[in-house]
CSV table of C-alpha atoms in Angstrom, one decimal:
chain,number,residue,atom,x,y,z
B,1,UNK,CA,39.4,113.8,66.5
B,2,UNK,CA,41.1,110.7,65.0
B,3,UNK,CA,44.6,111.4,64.2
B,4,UNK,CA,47.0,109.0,62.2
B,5,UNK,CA,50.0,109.0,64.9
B,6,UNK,CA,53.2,108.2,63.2
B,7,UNK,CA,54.8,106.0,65.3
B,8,UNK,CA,52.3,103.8,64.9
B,9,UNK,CA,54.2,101.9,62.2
B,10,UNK,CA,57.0,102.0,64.3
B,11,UNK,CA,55.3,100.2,67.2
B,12,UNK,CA,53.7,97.8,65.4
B,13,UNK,CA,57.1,96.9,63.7
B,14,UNK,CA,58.7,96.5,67.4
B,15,UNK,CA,55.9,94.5,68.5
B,16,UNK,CA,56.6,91.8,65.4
B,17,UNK,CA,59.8,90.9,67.1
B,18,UNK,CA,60.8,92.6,70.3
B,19,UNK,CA,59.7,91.5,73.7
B,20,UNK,CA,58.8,94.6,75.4
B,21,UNK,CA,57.8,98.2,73.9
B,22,UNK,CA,58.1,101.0,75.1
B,23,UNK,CA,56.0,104.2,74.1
B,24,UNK,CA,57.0,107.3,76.5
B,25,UNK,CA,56.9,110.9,76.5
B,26,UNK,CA,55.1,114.1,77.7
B,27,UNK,CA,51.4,113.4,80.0
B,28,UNK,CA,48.6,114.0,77.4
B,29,UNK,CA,50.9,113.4,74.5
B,30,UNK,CA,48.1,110.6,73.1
B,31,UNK,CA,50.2,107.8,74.4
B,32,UNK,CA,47.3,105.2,76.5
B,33,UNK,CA,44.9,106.2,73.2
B,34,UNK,CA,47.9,104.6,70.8
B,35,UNK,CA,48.2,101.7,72.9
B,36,UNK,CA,45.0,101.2,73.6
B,37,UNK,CA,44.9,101.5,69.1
B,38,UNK,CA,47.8,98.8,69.3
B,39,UNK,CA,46.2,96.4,72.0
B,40,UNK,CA,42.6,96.5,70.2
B,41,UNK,CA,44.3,95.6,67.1
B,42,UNK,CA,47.2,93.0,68.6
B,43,UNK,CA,46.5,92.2,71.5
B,44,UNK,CA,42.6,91.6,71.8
B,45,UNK,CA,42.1,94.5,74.0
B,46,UNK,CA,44.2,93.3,77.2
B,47,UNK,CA,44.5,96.7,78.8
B,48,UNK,CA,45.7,97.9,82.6
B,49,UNK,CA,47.0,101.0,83.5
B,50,UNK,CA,48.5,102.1,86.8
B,51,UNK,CA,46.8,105.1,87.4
B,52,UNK,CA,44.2,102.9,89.0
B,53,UNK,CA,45.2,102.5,92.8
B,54,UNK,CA,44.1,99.1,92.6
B,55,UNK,CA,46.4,97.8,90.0
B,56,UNK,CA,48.6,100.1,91.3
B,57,UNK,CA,48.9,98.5,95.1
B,58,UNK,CA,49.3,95.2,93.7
B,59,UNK,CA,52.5,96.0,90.6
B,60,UNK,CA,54.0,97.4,94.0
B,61,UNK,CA,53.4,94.8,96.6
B,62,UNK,CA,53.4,91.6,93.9
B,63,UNK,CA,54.8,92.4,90.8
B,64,UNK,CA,54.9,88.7,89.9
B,65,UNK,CA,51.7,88.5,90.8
B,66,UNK,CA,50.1,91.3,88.5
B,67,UNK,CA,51.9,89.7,85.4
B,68,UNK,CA,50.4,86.0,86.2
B,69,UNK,CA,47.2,87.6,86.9
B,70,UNK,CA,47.1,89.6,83.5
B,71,UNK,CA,48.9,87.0,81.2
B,72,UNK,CA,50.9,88.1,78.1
B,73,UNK,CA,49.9,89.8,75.7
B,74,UNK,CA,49.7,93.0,78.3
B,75,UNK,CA,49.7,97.0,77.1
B,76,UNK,CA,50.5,98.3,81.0
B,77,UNK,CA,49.8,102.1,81.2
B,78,UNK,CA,51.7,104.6,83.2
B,79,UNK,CA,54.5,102.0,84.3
B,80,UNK,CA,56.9,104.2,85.9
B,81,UNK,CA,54.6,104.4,88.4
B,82,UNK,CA,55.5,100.9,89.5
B,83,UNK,CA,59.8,100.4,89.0
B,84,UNK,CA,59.5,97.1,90.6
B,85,UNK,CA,57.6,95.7,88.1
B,86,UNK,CA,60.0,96.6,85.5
B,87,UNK,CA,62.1,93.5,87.0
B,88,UNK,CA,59.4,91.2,86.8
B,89,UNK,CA,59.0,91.9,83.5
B,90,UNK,CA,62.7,90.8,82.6
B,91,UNK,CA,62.5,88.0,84.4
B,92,UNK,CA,59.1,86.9,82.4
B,93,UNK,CA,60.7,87.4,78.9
B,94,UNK,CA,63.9,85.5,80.2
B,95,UNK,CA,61.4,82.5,81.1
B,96,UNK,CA,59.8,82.3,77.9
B,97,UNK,CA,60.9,85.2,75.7
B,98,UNK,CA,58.5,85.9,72.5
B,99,UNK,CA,57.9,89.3,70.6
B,100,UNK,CA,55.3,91.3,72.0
B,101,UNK,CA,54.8,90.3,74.9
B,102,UNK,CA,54.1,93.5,76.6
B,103,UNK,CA,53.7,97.2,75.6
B,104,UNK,CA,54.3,100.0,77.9
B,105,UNK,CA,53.7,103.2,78.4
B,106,UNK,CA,55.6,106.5,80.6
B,107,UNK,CA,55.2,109.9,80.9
B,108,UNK,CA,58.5,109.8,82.8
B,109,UNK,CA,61.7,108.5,81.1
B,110,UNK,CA,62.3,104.9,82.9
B,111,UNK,CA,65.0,104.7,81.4
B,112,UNK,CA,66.6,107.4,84.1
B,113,UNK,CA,65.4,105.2,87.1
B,114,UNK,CA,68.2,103.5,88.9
B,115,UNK,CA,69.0,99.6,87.4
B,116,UNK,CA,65.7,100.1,84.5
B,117,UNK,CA,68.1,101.2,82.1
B,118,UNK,CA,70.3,98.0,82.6
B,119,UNK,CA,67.3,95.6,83.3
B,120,UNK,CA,65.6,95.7,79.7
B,121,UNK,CA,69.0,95.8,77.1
B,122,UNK,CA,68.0,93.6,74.5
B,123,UNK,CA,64.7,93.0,75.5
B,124,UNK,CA,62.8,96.5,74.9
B,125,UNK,CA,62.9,98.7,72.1
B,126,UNK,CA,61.5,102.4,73.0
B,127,UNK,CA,59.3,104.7,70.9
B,128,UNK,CA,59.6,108.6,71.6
B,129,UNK,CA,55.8,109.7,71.3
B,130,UNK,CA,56.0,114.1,71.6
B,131,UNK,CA,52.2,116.0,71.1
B,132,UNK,CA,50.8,115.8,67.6
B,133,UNK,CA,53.3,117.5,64.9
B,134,UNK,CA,51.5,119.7,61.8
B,135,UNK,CA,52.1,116.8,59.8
B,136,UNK,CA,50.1,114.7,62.0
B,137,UNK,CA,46.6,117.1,62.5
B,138,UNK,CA,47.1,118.5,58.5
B,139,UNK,CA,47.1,114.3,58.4
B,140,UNK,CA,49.7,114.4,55.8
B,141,UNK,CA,53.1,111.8,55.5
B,142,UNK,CA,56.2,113.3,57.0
B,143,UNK,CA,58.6,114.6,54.2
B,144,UNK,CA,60.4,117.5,54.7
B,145,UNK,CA,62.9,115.5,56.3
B,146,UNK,CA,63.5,113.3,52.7
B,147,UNK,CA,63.4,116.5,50.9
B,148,UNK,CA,66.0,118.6,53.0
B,149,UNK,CA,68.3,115.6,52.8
B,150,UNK,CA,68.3,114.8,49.2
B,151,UNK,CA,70.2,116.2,46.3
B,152,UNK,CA,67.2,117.7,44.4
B,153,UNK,CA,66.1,120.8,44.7
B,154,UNK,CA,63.7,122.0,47.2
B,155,UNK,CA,60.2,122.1,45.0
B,156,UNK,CA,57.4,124.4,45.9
B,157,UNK,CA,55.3,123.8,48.9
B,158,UNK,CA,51.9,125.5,49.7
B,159,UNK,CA,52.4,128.6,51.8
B,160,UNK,CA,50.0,129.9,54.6
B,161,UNK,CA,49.4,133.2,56.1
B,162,UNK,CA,51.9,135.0,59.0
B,163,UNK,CA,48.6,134.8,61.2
B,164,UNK,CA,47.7,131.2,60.7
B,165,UNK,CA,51.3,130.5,61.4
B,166,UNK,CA,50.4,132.1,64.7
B,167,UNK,CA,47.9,130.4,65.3
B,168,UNK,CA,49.5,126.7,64.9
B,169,UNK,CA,52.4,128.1,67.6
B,170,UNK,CA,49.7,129.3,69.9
B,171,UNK,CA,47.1,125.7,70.1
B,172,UNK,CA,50.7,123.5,70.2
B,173,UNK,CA,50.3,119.4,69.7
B,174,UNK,CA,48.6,118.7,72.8
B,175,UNK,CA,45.5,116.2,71.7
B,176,UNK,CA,43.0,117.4,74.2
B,177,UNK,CA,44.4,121.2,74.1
B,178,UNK,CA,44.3,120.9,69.9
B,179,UNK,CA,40.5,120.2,70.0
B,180,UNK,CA,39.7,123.5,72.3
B,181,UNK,CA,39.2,126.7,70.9
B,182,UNK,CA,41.6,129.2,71.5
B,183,UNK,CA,40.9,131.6,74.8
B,184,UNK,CA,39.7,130.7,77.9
B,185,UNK,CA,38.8,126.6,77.5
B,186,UNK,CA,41.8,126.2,76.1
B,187,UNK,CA,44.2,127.9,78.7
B,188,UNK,CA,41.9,126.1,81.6
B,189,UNK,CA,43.5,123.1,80.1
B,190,UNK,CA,47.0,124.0,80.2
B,191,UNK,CA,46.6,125.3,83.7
B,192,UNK,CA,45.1,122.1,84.7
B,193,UNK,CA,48.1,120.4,83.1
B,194,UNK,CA,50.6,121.9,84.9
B,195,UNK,CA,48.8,121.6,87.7
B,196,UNK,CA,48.5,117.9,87.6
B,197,UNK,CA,52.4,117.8,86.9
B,198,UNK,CA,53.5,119.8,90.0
B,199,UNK,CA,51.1,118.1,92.8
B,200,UNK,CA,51.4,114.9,91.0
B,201,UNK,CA,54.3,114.0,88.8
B,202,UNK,CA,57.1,115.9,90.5
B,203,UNK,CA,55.9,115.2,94.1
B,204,UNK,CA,55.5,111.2,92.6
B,205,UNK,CA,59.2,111.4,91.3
B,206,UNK,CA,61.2,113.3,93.8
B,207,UNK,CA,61.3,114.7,97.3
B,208,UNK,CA,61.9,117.9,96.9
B,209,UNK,CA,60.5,119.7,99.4
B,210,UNK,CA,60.2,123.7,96.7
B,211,UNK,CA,57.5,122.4,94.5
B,212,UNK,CA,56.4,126.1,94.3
B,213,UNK,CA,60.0,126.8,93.0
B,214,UNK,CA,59.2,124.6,90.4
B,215,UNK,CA,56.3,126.4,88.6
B,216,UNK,CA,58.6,129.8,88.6
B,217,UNK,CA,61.4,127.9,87.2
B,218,UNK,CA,59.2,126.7,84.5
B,219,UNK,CA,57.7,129.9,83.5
B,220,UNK,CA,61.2,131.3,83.4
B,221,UNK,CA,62.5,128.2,81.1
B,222,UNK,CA,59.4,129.3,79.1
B,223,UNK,CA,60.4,132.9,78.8
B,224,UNK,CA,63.8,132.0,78.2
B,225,UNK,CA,63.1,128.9,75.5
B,226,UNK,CA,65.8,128.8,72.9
B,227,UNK,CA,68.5,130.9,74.7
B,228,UNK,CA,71.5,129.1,75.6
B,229,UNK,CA,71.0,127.5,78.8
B,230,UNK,CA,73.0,129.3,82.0
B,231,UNK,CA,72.8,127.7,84.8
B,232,UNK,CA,74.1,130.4,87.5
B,233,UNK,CA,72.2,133.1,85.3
B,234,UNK,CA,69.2,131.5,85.7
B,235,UNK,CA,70.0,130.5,89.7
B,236,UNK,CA,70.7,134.5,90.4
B,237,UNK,CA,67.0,135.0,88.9
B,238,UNK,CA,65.0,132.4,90.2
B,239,UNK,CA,67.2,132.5,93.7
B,240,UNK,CA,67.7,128.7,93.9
B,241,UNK,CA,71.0,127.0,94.2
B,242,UNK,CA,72.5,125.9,91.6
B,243,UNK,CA,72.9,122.5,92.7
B,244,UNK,CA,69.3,122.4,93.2
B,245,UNK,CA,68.5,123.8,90.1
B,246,UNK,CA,70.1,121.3,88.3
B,247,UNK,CA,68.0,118.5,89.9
B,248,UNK,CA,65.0,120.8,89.0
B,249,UNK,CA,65.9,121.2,85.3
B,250,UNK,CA,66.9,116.8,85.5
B,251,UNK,CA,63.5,116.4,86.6
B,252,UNK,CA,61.5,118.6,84.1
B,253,UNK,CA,64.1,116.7,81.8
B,254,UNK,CA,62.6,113.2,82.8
B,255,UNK,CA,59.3,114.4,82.6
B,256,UNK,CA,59.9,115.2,79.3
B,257,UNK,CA,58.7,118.9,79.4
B,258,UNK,CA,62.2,120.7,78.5
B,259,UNK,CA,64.2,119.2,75.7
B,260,UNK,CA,68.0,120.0,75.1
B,261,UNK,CA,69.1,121.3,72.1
B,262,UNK,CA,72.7,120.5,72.3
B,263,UNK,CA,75.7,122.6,70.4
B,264,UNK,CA,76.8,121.5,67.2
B,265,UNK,CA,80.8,120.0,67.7
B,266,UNK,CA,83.1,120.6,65.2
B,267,UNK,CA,86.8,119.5,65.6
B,268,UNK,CA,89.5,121.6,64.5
B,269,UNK,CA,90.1,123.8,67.1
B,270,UNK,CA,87.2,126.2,65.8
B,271,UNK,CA,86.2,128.5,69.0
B,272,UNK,CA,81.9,127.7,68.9
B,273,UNK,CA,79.6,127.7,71.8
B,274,UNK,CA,79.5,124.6,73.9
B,275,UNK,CA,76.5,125.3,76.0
B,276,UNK,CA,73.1,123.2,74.9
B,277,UNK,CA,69.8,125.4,74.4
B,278,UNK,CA,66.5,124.8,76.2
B,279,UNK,CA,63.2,124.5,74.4
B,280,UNK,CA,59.8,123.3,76.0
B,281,UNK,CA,58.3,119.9,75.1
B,282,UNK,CA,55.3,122.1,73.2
B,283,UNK,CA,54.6,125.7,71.8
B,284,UNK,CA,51.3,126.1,73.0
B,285,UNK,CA,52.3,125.3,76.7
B,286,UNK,CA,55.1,128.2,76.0
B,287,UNK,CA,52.3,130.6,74.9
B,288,UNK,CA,49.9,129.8,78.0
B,289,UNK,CA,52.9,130.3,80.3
B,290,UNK,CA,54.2,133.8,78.6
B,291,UNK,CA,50.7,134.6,78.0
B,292,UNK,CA,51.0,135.4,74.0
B,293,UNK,CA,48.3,135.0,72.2
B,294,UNK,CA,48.7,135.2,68.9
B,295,UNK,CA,47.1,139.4,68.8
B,296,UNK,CA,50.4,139.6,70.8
B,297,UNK,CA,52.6,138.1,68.8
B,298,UNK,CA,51.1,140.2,65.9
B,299,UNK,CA,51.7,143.4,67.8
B,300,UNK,CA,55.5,142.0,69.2
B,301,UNK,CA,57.6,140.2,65.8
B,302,UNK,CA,59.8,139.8,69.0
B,303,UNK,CA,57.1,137.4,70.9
B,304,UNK,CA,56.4,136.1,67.6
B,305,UNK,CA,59.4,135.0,66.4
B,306,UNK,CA,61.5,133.4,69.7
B,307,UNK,CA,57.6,131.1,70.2
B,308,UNK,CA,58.5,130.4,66.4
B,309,UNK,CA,61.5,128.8,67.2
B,310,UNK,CA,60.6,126.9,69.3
B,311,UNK,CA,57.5,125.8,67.7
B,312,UNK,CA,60.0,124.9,64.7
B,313,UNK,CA,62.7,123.3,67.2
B,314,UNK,CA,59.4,120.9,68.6
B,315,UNK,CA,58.4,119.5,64.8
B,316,UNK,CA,61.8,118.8,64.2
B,317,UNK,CA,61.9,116.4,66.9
B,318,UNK,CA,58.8,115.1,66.1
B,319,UNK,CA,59.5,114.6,62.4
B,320,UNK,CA,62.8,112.9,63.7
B,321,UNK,CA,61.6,110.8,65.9
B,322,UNK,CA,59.1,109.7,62.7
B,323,UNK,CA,61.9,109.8,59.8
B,324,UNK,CA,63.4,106.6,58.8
B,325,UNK,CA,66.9,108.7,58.3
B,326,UNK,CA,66.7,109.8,62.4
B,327,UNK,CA,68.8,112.9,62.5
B,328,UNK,CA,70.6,114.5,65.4
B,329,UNK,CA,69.5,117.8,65.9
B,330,UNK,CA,72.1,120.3,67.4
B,331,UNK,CA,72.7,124.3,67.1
B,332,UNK,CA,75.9,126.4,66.4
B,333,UNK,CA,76.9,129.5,68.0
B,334,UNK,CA,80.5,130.9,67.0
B,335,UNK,CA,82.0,132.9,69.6
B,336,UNK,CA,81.7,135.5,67.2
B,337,UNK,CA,78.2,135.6,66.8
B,338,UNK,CA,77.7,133.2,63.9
B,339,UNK,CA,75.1,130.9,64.7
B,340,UNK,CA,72.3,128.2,62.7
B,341,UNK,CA,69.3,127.7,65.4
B,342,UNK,CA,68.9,124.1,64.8
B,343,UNK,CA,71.7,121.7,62.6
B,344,UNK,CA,70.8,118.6,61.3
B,345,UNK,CA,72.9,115.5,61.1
B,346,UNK,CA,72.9,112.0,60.1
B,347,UNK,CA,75.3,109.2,61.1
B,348,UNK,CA,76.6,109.4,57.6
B,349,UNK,CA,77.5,113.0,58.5
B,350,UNK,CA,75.7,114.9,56.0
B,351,UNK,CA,74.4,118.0,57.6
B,352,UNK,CA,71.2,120.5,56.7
B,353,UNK,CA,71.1,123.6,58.3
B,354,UNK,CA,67.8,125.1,59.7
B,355,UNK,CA,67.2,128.8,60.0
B,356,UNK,CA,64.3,130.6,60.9
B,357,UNK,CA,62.3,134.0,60.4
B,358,UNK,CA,59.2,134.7,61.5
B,359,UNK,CA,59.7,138.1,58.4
B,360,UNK,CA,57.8,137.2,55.2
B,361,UNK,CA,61.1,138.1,53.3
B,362,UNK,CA,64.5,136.7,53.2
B,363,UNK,CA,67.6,138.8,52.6
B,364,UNK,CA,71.2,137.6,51.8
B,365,UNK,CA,72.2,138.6,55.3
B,366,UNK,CA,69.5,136.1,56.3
B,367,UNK,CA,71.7,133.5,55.5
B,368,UNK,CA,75.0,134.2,57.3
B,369,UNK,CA,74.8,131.7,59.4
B,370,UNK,CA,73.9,129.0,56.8
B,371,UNK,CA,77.0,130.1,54.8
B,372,UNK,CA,79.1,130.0,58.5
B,373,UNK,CA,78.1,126.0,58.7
B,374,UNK,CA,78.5,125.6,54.4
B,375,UNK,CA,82.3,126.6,55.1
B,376,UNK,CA,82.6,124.8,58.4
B,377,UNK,CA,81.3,121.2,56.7
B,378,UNK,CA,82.3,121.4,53.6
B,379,UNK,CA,81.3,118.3,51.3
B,380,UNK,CA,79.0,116.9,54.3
B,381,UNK,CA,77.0,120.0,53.9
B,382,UNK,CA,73.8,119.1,51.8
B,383,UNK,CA,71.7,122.3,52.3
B,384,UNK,CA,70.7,125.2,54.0
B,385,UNK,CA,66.9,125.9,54.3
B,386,UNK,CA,65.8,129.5,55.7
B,387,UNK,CA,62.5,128.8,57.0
B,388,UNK,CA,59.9,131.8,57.0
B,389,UNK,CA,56.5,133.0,56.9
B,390,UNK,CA,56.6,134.6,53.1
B,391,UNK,CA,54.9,132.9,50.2
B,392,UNK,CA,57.9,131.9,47.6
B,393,UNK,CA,60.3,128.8,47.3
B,394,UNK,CA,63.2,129.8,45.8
B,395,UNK,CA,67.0,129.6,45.7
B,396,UNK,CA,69.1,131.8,47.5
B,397,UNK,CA,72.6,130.5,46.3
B,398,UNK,CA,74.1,127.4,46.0
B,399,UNK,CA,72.6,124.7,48.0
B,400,UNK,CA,70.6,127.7,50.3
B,401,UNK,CA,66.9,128.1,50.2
B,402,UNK,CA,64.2,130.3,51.4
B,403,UNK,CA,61.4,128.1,52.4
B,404,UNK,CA,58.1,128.8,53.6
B,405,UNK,CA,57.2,127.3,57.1
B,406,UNK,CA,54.3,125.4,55.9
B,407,UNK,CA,57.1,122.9,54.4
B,408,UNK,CA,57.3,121.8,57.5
B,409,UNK,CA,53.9,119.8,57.1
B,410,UNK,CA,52.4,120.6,53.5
């Protein structure tokens, strides 16, 4: 299928004036088929990627080399595989520095590679690309975000049943997992995926000598997704040292399969949470690891509703990584129990909270929280959206909404 990514305006803008662009995130997130998309339609097709041992050898051995041989412009696939050419490339732009001169690609953040970080500032501009969002299969524009921000009120959106709900959380983003039927074809894919990231990526990136901790570690992240993350709670279970375990967690980090949630900071003294939450890069990938399917989740509201929040937690990202207004997105927890799952909030300051309920009604105490974060920002606070799986749009009190999930892409 041909999907409309939306970054691809965001790309093409960088390319109009910024030497080198960067596209990275999650393997199979659709990142060599958009810049193959941006080199067909800028560059005339000049294409290389380093999963091919030849290209590979020579980026390692003769960095210079590679980039005479290719020229400029260059879409280079898969670059972290190569660091030192990273160096070459600065050292091209500083000879004869023009926009576009080459666009990258990662599945692991550069940017956390000793000296990368350093080499590029002011020469590359980097593009988050995460698995498809809603927005982007439904092919629909991205504007839930506009909508929660603004002062108008939240108009009616087009809701969809509990078990198609399901059924979105269960296939994910993936590209290639998306097309595949849900059952066996598509779980051979995920396993194949992880696969490929344990004997591949993680041996490529680090020496750890426990890749089969690794696997355990992710199916406990997995069954844990969207609980605050404990490091020594999750060291006693899994049995690895915590030291270790944080370089585990820093490498799934890099990889970009589990992404921090941080804790909303408020500053006056209030006593909230500090610890960050832990979500997986995609919902499907959570479901293929838990095994719920989504006659589980039908049976379980339990099942159903933690893989809902972190399917919600995932198209947030995605949506903010699209959105012109490029939100933070945080949680609260009160040491009282008060807590928002995901707070949004824009340099300005204003601040949306996001609830959410895999029920297909909302009741005032459903909105607790929502209240808890009204008080706490006070004329920052724009509104409070409930997201669920009923069928009505409708105001809950001032500035709160009940919302059906389907906002999130209809």
């Amino acid at each position: 299928m041909n999907w409309e990514r939306l970054a691809m305006n965001d790309i093409r803008a960088a390319l109009a004036d910024t030497p080198v662009v960067l596209i990275h995130g999650p393997r199979q997130a659709g990142k060599s088929w958009l810049a193959k998309r941006a080199a067909d339609a800028r560059f005339g097709g000049a294409y290389v990627t380093l999963d091919d041992l030849l290209s590979l050898d020579l980026a390692e051995s003769d960095p210079e080399e590679f980039l005479r041989a290719h020229g400029t412009p260059l879409v280079i696939d898969e670059v972290q595989r190569a660091p030192r050419l990273l160096l070459a490339i600065k050292a091209a732009v500083d000879r004869q520095r023009e926009p576009g001169m080459y666009l990258l690609t990662g599945s692991a953040n550069v940017l956390t590679l000793p000296k990368v970080a350093d080499t590029l500032v002011g020469r590359m501009e980097v593009i988050d690309l995460l698995p498809l969002s809603q927005a982007e299969i439904e092919g629909r524009p991205e504007r839930f975000l506009e909508r929660a921000f603004s002062d108008e009120r939240f108009s009616s959106v087009t809701p969809v049943s509990p078990t198609e709900v399901m059924e979105r959380v269960v296939r994910g983003g993936f590209p290639e997992a998306a097309t595949r039927p849900a059952g066996s074809r598509r779980d051979a894919w995920f396993r194949s995926y992880v696969r490929t990231l344990i004997e591949r990526d993680v041996r490529s990136l680090s020496n750890i000598d426990g890749l089969s901790q690794v696997p355990r570690l992710l199916n406990l992240l997995a069954a844990r997704s969207g609980t605050l993350l404990n490091i020594s709670s999750i060291s006693r279970e899994t049995e690895i040292p915590a030291t270790t375990l944080t370089r585990y967690l820093a490498l799934l980090g890099s990889l970009f399969l589990v992404q921090p949630v941080p804790a909303w900071s408020f500053n006056r003294g209030l006593p909230l949470i500090k610890a960050p939450k832990a979500y997986l890069v995609d919902s499907g990938l959570l479901c293929h690891l838990t095994r719920r399917t989504t006659a589980s989740m039908a049976a379980d509201r339990n099942q159903f509703g933690a893989a809902l929040v972190a399917f919600v937690a995932m198209e947030l990202r995605k949506l903010a990584n699209a959105s012109g207004l490029r939100p933070t997105i945080q949680h609260l927890r009160s040491v009282r129990g008060k807590e928002v799952d995901f707070v949004l909030e824009l340099g300005d300051g204003k601040i949306v909270g996001i609830e959410v309920k895999a029920g297909q009604t909302a009741s005032p105490a459903d909105f607790s929280g929502l209240r808890f974060l009204r008080e706490l920002a006070g004329a920052r606070f724009v509104k409070g959206i409930l997201l669920y799986c009923g069928e009505e749009t409708r105001p809950a009190e001032s500035n709160l909404w009940a919302v059906p999930i389907s906002a999130l892409w209809s």
